[in-house]
Tab-separated table of C-alpha atoms and ligand atoms in Angstrom:
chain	number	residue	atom	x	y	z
A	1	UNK	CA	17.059	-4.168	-19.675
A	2	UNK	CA	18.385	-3.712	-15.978
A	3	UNK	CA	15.851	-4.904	-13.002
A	4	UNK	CA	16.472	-4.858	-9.123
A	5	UNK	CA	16.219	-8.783	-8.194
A	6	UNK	CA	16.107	-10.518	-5.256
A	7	UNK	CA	19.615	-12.855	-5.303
A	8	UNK	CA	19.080	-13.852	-1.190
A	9	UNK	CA	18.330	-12.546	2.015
A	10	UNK	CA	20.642	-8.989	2.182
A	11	UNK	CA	20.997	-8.966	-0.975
A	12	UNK	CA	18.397	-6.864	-4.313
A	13	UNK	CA	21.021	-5.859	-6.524
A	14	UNK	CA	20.718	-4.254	-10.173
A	15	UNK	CA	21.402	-6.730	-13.113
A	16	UNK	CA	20.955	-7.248	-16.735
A	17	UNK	CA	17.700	-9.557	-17.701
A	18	UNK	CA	15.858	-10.106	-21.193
A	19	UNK	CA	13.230	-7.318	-22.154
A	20	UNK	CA	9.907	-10.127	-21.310
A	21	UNK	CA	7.949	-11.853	-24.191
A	22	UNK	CA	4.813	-10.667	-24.619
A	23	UNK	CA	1.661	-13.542	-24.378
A	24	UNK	CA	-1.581	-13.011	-26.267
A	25	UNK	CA	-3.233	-11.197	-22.945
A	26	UNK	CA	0.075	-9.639	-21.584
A	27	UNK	CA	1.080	-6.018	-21.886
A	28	UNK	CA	4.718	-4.591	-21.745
A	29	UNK	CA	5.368	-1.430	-19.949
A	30	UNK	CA	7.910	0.915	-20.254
A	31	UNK	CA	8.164	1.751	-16.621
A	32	UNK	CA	8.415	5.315	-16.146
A	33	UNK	CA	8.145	5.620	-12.509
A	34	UNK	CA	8.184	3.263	-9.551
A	35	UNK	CA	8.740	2.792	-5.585
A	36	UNK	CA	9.891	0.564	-3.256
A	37	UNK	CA	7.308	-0.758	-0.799
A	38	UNK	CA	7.736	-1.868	3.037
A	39	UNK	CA	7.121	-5.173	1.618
A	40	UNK	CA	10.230	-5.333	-0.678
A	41	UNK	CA	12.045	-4.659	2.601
A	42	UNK	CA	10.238	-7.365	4.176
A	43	UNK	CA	11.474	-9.366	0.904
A	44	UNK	CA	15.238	-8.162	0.843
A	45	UNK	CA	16.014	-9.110	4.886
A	46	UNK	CA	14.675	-12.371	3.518
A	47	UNK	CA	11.875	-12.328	6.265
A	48	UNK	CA	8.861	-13.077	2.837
A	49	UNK	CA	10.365	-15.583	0.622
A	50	UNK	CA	10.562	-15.064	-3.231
A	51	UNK	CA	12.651	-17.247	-6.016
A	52	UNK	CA	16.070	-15.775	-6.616
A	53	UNK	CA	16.417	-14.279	-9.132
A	54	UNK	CA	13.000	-12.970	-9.395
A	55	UNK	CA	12.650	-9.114	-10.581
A	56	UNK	CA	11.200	-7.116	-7.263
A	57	UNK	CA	8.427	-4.285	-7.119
A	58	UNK	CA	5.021	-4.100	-7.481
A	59	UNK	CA	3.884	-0.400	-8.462
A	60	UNK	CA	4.157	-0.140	-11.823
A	61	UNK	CA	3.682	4.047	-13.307
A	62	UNK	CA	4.439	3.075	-17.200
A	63	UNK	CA	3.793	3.552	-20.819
A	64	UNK	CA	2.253	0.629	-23.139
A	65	UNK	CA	5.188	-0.124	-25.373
A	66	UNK	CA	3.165	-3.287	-26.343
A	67	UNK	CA	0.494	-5.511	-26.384
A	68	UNK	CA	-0.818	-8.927	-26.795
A	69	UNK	CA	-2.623	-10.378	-29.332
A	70	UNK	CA	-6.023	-10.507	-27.317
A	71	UNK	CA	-5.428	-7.517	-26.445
A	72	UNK	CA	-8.278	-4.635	-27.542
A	73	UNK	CA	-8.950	-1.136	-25.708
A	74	UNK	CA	-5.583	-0.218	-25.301
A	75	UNK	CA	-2.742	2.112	-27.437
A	76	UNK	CA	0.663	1.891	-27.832
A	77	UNK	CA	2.375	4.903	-25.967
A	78	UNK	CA	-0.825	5.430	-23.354
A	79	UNK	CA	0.455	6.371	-19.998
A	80	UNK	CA	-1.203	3.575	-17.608
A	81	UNK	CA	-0.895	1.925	-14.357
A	82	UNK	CA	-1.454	-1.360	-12.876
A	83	UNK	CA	-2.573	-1.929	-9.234
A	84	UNK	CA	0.496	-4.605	-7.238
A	85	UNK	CA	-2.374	-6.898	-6.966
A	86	UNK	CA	-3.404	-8.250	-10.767
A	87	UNK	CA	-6.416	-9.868	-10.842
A	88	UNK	CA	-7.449	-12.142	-13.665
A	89	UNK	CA	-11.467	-11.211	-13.196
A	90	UNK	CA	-12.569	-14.536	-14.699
A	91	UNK	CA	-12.185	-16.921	-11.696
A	92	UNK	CA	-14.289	-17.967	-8.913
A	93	UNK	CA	-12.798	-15.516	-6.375
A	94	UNK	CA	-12.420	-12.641	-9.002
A	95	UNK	CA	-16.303	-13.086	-9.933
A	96	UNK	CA	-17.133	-13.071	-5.874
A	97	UNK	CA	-15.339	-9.987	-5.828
A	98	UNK	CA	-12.201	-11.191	-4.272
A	99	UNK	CA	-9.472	-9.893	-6.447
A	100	UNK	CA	-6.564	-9.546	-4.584
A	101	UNK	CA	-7.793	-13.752	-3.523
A	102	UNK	CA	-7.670	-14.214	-7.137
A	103	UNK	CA	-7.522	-18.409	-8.366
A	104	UNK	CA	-8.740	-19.104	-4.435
A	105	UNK	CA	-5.959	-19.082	-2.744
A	106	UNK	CA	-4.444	-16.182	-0.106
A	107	UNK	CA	-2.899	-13.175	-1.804
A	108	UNK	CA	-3.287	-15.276	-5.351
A	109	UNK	CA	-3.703	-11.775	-7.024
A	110	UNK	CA	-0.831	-10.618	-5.586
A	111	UNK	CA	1.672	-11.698	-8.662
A	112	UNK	CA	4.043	-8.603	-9.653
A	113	UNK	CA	7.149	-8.693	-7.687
A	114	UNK	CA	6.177	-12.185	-5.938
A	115	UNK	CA	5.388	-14.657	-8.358
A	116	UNK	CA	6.365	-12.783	-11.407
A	117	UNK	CA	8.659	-10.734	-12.144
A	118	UNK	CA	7.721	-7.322	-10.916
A	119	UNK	CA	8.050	-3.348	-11.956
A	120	UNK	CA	11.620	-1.934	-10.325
A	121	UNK	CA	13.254	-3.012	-13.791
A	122	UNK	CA	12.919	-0.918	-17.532
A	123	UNK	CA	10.099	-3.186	-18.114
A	124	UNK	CA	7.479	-5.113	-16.442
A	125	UNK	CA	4.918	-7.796	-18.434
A	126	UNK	CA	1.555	-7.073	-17.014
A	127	UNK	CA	-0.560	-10.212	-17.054
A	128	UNK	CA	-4.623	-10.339	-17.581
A	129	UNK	CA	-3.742	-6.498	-19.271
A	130	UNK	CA	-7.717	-5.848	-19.816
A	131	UNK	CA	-7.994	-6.353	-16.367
A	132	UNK	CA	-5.734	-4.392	-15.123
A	133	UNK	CA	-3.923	-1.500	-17.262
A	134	UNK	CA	-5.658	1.688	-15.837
A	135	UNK	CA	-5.157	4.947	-18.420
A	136	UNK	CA	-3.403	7.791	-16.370
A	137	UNK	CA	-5.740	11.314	-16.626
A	138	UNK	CA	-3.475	13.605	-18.698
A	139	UNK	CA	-4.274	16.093	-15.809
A	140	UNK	CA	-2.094	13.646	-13.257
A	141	UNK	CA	1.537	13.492	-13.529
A	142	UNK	CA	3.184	10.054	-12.449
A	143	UNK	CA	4.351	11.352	-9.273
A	144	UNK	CA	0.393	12.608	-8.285
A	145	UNK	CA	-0.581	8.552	-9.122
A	146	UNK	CA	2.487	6.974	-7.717
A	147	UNK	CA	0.441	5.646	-4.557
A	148	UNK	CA	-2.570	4.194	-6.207
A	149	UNK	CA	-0.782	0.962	-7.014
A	150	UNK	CA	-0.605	-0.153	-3.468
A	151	UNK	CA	-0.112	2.272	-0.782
A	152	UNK	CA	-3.392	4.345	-1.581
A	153	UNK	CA	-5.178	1.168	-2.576
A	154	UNK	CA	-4.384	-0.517	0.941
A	155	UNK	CA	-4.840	2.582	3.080
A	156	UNK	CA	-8.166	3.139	1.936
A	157	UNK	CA	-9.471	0.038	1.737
A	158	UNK	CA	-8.421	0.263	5.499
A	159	UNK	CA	-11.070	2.462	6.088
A	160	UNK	CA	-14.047	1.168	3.200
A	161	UNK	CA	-13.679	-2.367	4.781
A	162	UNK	CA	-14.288	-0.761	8.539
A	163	UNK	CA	-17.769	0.269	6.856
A	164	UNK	CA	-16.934	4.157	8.555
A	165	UNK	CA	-19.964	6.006	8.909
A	166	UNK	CA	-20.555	9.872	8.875
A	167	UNK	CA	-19.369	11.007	12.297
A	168	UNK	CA	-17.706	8.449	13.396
A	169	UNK	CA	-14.608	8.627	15.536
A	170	UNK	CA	-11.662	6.410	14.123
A	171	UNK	CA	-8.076	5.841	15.475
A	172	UNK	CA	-4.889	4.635	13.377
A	173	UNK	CA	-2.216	3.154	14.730
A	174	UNK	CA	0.981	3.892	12.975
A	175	UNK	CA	1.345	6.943	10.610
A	176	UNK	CA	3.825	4.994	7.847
A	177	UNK	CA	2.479	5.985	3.533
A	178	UNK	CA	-0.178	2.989	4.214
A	179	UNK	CA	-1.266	4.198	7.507
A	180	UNK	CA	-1.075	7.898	6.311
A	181	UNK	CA	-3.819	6.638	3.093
A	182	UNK	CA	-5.749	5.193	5.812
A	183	UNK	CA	-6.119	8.847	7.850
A	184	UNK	CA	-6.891	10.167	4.690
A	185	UNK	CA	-9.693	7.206	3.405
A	186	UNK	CA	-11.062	7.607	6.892
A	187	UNK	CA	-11.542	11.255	6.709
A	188	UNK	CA	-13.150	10.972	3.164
A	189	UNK	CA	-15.221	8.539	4.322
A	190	UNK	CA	-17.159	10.619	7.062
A	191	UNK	CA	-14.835	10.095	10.413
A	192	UNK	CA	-15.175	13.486	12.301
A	193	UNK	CA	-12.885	12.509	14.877
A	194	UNK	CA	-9.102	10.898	13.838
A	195	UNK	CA	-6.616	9.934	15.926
A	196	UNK	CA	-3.633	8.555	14.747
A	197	UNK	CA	-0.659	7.250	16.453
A	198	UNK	CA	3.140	7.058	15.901
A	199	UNK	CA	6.004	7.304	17.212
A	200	UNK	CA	8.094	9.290	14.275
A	201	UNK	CA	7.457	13.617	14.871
A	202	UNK	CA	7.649	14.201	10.891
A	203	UNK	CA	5.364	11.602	10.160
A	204	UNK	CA	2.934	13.438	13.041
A	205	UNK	CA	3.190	16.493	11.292
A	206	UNK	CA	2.466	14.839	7.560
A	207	UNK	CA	-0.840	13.142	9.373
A	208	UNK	CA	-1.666	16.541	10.876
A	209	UNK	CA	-1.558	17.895	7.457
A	210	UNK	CA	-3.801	14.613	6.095
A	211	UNK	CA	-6.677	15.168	8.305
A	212	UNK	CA	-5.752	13.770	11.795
A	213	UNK	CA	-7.848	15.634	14.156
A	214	UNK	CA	-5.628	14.346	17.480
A	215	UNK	CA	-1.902	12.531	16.932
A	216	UNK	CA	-0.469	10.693	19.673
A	217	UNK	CA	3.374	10.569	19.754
A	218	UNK	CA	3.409	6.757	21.790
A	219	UNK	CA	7.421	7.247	22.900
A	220	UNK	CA	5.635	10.566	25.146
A	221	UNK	CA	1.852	9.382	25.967
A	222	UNK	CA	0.420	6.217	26.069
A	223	UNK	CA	-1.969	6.067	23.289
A	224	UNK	CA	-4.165	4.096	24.994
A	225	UNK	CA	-5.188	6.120	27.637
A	226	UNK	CA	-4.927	9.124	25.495
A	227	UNK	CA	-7.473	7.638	23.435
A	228	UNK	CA	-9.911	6.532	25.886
A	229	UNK	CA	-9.585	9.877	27.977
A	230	UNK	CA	-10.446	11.840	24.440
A	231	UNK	CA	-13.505	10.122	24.107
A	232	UNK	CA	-14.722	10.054	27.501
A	233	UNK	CA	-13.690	6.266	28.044
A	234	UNK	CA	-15.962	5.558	25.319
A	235	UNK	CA	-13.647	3.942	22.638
A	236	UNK	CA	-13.416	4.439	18.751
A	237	UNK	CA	-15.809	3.201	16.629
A	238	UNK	CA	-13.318	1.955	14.412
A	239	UNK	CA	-9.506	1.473	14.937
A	240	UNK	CA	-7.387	0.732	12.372
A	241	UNK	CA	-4.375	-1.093	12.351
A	242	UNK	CA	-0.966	-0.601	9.844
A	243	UNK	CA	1.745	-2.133	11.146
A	244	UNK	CA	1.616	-5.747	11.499
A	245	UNK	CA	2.488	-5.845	15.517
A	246	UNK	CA	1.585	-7.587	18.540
A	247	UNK	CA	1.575	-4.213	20.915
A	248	UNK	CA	-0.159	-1.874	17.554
A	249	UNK	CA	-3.190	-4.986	16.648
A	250	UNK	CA	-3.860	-5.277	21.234
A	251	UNK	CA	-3.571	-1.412	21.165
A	252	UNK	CA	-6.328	-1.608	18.113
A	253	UNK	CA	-8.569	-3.779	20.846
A	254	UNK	CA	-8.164	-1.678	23.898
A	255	UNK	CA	-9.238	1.529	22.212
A	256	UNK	CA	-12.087	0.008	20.542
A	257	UNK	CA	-16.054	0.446	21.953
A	258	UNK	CA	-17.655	-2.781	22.173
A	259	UNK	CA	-19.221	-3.461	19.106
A	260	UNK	CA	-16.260	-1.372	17.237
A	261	UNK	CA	-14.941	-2.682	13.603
A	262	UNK	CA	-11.127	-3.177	13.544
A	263	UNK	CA	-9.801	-3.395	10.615
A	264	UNK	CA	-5.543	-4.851	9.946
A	265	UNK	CA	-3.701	-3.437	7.036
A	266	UNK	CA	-0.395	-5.049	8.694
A	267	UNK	CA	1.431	-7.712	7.115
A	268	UNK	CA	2.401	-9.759	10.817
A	269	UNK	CA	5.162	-12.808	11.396
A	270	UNK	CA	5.298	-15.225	13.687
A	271	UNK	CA	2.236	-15.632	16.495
A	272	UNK	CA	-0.443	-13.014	17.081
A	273	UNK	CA	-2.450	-13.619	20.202
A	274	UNK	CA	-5.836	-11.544	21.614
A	275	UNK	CA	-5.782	-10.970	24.853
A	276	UNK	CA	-9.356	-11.945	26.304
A	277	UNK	CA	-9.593	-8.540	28.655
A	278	UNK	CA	-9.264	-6.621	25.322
A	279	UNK	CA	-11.793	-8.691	23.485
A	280	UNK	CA	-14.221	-8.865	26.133
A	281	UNK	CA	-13.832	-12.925	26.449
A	282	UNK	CA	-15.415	-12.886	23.123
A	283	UNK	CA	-18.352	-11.278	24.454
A	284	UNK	CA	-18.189	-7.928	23.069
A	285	UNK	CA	-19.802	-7.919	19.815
A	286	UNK	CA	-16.176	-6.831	17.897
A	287	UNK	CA	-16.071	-7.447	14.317
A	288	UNK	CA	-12.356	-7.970	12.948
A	289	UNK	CA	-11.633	-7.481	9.306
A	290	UNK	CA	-8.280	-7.918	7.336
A	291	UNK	CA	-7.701	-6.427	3.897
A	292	UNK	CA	-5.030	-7.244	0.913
A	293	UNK	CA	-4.724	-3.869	-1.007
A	294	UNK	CA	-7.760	-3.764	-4.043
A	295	UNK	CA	-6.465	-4.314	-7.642
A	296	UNK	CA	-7.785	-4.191	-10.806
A	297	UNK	CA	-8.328	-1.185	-13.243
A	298	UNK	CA	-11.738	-0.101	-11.800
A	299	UNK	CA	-10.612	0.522	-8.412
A	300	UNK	CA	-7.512	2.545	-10.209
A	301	UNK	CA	-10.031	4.490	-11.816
A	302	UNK	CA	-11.322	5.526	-8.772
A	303	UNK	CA	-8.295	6.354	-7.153
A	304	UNK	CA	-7.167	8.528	-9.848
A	305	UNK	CA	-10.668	9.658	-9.627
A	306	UNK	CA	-10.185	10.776	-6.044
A	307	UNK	CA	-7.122	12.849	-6.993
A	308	UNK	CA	-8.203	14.452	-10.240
A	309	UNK	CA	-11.100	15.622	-8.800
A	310	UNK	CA	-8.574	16.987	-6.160
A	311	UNK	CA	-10.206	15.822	-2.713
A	312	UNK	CA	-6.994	14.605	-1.662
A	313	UNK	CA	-2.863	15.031	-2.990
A	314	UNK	CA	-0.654	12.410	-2.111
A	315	UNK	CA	2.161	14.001	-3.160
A	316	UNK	CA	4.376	14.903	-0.175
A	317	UNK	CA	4.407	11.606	0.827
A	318	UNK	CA	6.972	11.008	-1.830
A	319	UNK	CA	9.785	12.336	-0.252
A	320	UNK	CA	13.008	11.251	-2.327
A	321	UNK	CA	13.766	10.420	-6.099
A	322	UNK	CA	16.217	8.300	-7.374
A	323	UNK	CA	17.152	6.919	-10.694
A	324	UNK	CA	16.715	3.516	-11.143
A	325	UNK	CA	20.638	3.465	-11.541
A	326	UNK	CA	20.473	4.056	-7.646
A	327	UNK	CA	18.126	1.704	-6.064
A	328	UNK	CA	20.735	-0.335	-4.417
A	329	UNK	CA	21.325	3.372	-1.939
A	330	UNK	CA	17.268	3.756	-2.277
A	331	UNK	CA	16.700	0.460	-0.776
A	332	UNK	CA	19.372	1.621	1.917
A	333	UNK	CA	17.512	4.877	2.783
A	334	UNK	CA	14.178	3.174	3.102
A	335	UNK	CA	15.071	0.049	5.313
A	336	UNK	CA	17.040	2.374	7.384
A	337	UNK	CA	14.458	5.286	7.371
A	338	UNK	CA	16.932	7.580	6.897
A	339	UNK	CA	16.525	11.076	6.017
A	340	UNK	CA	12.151	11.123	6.626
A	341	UNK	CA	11.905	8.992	3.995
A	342	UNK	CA	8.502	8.092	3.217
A	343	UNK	CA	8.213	6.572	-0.041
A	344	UNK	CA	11.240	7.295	-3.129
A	345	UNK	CA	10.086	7.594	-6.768
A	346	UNK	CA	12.564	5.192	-8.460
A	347	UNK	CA	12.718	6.323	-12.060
A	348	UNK	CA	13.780	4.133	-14.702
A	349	UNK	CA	13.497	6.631	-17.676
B	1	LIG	ZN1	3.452	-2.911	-1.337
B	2	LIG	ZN1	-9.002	-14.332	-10.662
């Protein structure tokens, strides 16, 4: 089969590998559709570490072409999907609830594409299938579920973990697919009031389109102020953060009321420091929460839930397809953000 692996830092190129061996709780996918994530950026400039050699991508839109021996409650030829984080929801952190934690340690249940082999390939082995392998609604075509994996997962656990209540005003720094799901998990979660911020006009518009009440374009008006002079210098109630910055995580602080919920989507590097004016020397009753996106098939369920039952379509934020024949250019486009890429449906099949 041909998968896109990481060889080293510059460098995710298409090669021949061995269709995987399927273990008693494993399942095989024919992958059917796919994307490329921010993170597999993060992965090819070599700035997130991953074995050579290792098979990248980690949102899997397949078809069970086989499955292990302990394996009951799935069919051959059922169109599925697996979340990017794969819990195995029999350890201590799966049974507290913290999949994406899973075996205890940070991001443990993040395996596909980081410890495993992952999903831009022919084939991907799912591990803990029972778990994980959520059956697509017929009504939903691949491309309508292509975010739940991750990007949908992520974004709206943005907004779930902030605890959002009905009329509250939330702002969102950075308008990217994850900070786009957040707008929209924030809206179906009772926000009346959403500002979100970017710099990028066409992803503006898209968040426009997704519910933002109020965008802020930050190369023209400093969001800050903008924000604070929208609510009467009161703050948000919640700010959300999904970029992984210094400037967008202080930005989150100084827009927030005292006693606000911020909640970080973004993967950071290096140092990230609080500045005590922003945080009220500690003083001001801020709660600050960080999320890995959700896994597991329930939560799929429930995505697929949200957009069969039509209360949200995800669908223009898939703004490019290539075959998997082309990621090499795909993974061009995206890290140069080319063309108003958002995400690229890479299909295999
Ligand atoms: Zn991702
Ligand atoms: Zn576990």
């Amino acid at each position: 089969m041909k998968a896109a692996i990481f060889v080293e830092p510059g460098r995710i190129v298409l090669e021949e590998k061995p269709i995987p061996a399927v273990g008693p709780r494993d399942a095989l996918l024919r992958v059917t559709t796919t994307t490329i994530c921010g993170t597999d950026v993060h992965i090819l400039k070599g700035e997130y570490p991953v074995a050579r050699g290792l098979t990248v991508g980690h949102e899997p839109v397949g078809v069970i072409e086989e499955v292990g021996t302990a394996v009951t409650g799935y069919e051959v030829g059922q169109r599925v999907i697996a979340g990017a984080v794969t819990p195995c929801g029999q350890c201590h952190a799966c049974l507290n609830g913290d999949h994406a934690q899973c075996g205890g340690k940070a991001m443990g249940g993040w395996r596909l594409g980081n410890t495993i082999d992952g999903c831009q390939a022919d084939y991907v082995l799912i591990p803990n299938a029972m778990a994980n392998l959520a059956a697509i609604p017929d009504a939903l075509t691949d491309e309508e579920v292509l975010m739940c994996p991750d990007i949908m997962s992520t974004g709206f656990s943005g907004a779930e973990r902030a605890r959002i209540q009905i009329g509250d005003t939330v702002a969102v720094f950075a308008q990217g697919p994850i900070g786009l799901c957040a707008t929209v998990g924030a809206k179906l979660s009772g926000a009346t009031r959403i500002f979100t911020v970017d710099g990028i006009p066409e992803r503006l518009t898209m968040s426009q389109e997704l519910g933002a009440d109020l965008v802020v374009d930050y190369r023209e008006q400093d969001p800050v102020a903008t924000i604070m002079k929208a609510t009467d210098g009161r703050g948000v109630d919640v700010a959300i953060e999904a970029l992984g910055t210094q400037s967008t995580f202080e930005n989150c602080l100084r827009v927030l009321r005292p006693g606000g919920i911020l909640s970080s989507l973004g993967v950071y590097s290096g140092k990230l420091t609080v500045p005590m004016d922003a945080f009220a020397a500690g003083l001001g009753d801020y709660t600050v929460v960080s999320t890995l996106c959700p896994g597991g098939k329930e939560r799929m369920r429930r995505l697929m839930n949200v957009l069969e039952s039509r209360r949200t379509d995800l669908r223009p934020l898939v703004t490019h397809t290539f075959a998997l024949d082309e990621i090499e250019r795909a993974y061009d486009l995206f890290a140069n953000q080319r063309d108003g890429v958002l995400k690229i449906a890479i299909k295999p099949h």
